[in-house]
Structure formats: structure tokens, C-alpha cells
CSV table of C-alpha atoms in Angstrom, one decimal:
chain,number,residue,atom,x,y,z
A,1405,MET,CA,-0.3,-7.1,-14.7
A,1406,SER,CA,2.7,-7.7,-12.5
A,1407,THR,CA,3.4,-9.8,-9.4
A,1408,VAL,CA,5.7,-8.5,-6.7
A,1409,ASP,CA,6.8,-9.4,-3.2
A,1410,LYS,CA,5.4,-7.9,0.0
A,1411,ASP,CA,8.2,-5.4,0.4
A,1412,PHE,CA,7.6,-4.0,-3.1
A,1413,ALA,CA,3.9,-3.9,-2.5
A,1414,ASP,CA,4.4,-2.1,0.8
A,1415,ASN,CA,6.6,0.5,-0.9
A,1416,ILE,CA,3.8,1.1,-3.5
A,1417,LYS,CA,1.2,1.4,-0.7
A,1418,ALA,CA,3.3,3.8,1.4
A,1419,ASN,CA,3.9,6.1,-1.6
A,1420,GLN,CA,0.3,6.3,-2.9
A,1421,GLY,CA,0.7,4.1,-5.9
A,1422,TYR,CA,4.3,5.0,-7.0
A,1423,TYR,CA,7.5,3.1,-6.3
A,1424,ASN,CA,9.7,5.2,-3.9
A,1425,GLY,CA,7.3,8.1,-4.5
A,1426,ASP,CA,8.5,8.7,-8.1
A,1427,SER,CA,5.3,10.2,-9.6
A,1428,ASP,CA,7.0,11.6,-12.7
A,1429,ASN,CA,4.9,10.2,-15.6
A,1430,SER,CA,5.9,12.9,-18.1
A,1431,LEU,CA,7.1,10.2,-20.6
A,1432,GLY,CA,4.0,8.0,-20.0
A,1433,ASP,CA,6.0,5.1,-18.7
A,1434,ASN,CA,5.2,5.4,-15.0
A,1435,PRO,CA,1.4,5.0,-14.4
A,1436,ARG,CA,0.0,4.9,-10.9
A,1437,CYS,CA,-0.7,1.6,-9.3
A,1438,VAL,CA,-4.4,1.8,-8.3
A,1439,GLU,CA,-4.9,-1.6,-6.6
A,1440,ILE,CA,-2.8,-4.3,-5.1
A,1441,THR,CA,-4.4,-7.8,-4.8
A,1442,GLU,CA,-3.0,-10.3,-2.4
A,1443,TYR,CA,-3.5,-13.9,-3.3
A,1444,ASP,CA,-2.4,-17.5,-2.6
A,1445,ASN,CA,-0.2,-18.6,-5.5
A,1446,ALA,CA,0.0,-22.1,-7.0
A,1447,PHE,CA,3.2,-22.9,-5.1
A,1448,GLY,CA,1.8,-22.4,-1.6
A,1449,GLY,CA,3.1,-18.8,-1.2
A,1450,VAL,CA,1.5,-15.4,-1.2
A,1451,GLY,CA,1.7,-13.0,-4.2
A,1452,TYR,CA,0.9,-9.4,-4.6
A,1453,GLY,CA,-0.6,-8.4,-8.0
A,1454,LEU,CA,-0.4,-4.8,-9.2
A,1455,THR,CA,-3.2,-3.2,-11.3
A,1456,PHE,CA,-2.3,0.2,-12.9
A,1457,GLU,CA,-4.3,3.2,-14.1
A,1458,GLY,CA,-6.5,2.4,-17.1
A,1459,ARG,CA,-6.2,-1.4,-16.6
A,1460,THR,CA,-8.6,-4.0,-15.4
A,1461,ASN,CA,-7.8,-6.1,-12.3
A,1462,ARG,CA,-7.2,-9.5,-13.8
A,1463,TYR,CA,-6.4,-11.2,-10.5
A,1464,VAL,CA,-9.4,-13.4,-10.2
A,1465,PRO,CA,-9.7,-17.0,-9.0
A,1466,SER,CA,-7.8,-19.4,-11.2
A,1467,PRO,CA,-5.3,-22.3,-10.9
A,1468,HIS,CA,-2.6,-19.6,-10.3
A,1469,VAL,CA,-4.6,-17.1,-8.2
A,1470,GLY,CA,-6.2,-18.5,-5.1
A,1471,ASN,CA,-8.4,-16.6,-2.7
A,1472,PRO,CA,-7.7,-13.1,-4.2
A,1473,ARG,CA,-8.3,-10.2,-1.8
A,1474,THR,CA,-7.7,-6.5,-1.9
A,1475,TYR,CA,-4.5,-5.6,-0.1
A,1476,TRP,CA,-4.7,-1.9,-1.0
A,1477,ARG,CA,-6.6,0.5,-3.2
A,1478,PHE,CA,-5.8,4.1,-4.2
A,1479,ALA,CA,-8.3,6.6,-2.9
A,1480,ALA,CA,-8.0,10.1,-4.4
């Protein structure tokens, strides 16, 4: 799980799940982001949560994640 700003989320979205289009995962350290969840954070702002291949989306309603909604999802 990681939370990023809108510019970073938009970069991932524009590059089909990879930052700046770097899809080299030969070392196993660059998995594809498969979903971005937009949510209202506990401080009154908006956050963007990244979910990567092989991981479960953990951005569910909680005191720190309000009104989670799908911002982008990878479609093969």
C-alpha cells in the first residue's frame, strides 16, 4: 500500500500502471499498479492509494480512508 498525490497517480494512470512507463520488472522490484483508489483523508484532503499486482486493495472505509472510490483500474 502506498499513498501518493494526484500528479503521481495521473502518471501511473497515463502509463498503464507504471511510473513514467518503466515496465522493467526483471529484478522483481517494479510490479504493475493495478488499481488507484481516490479517498478523502483524515486531514480534509484527497489521497490516492495504489494497489499493486498480487496485493489486495486495503483502501476501505476507516478513520483514515473516507469515501473510497475507484480512480483507475488496469484493464488488460
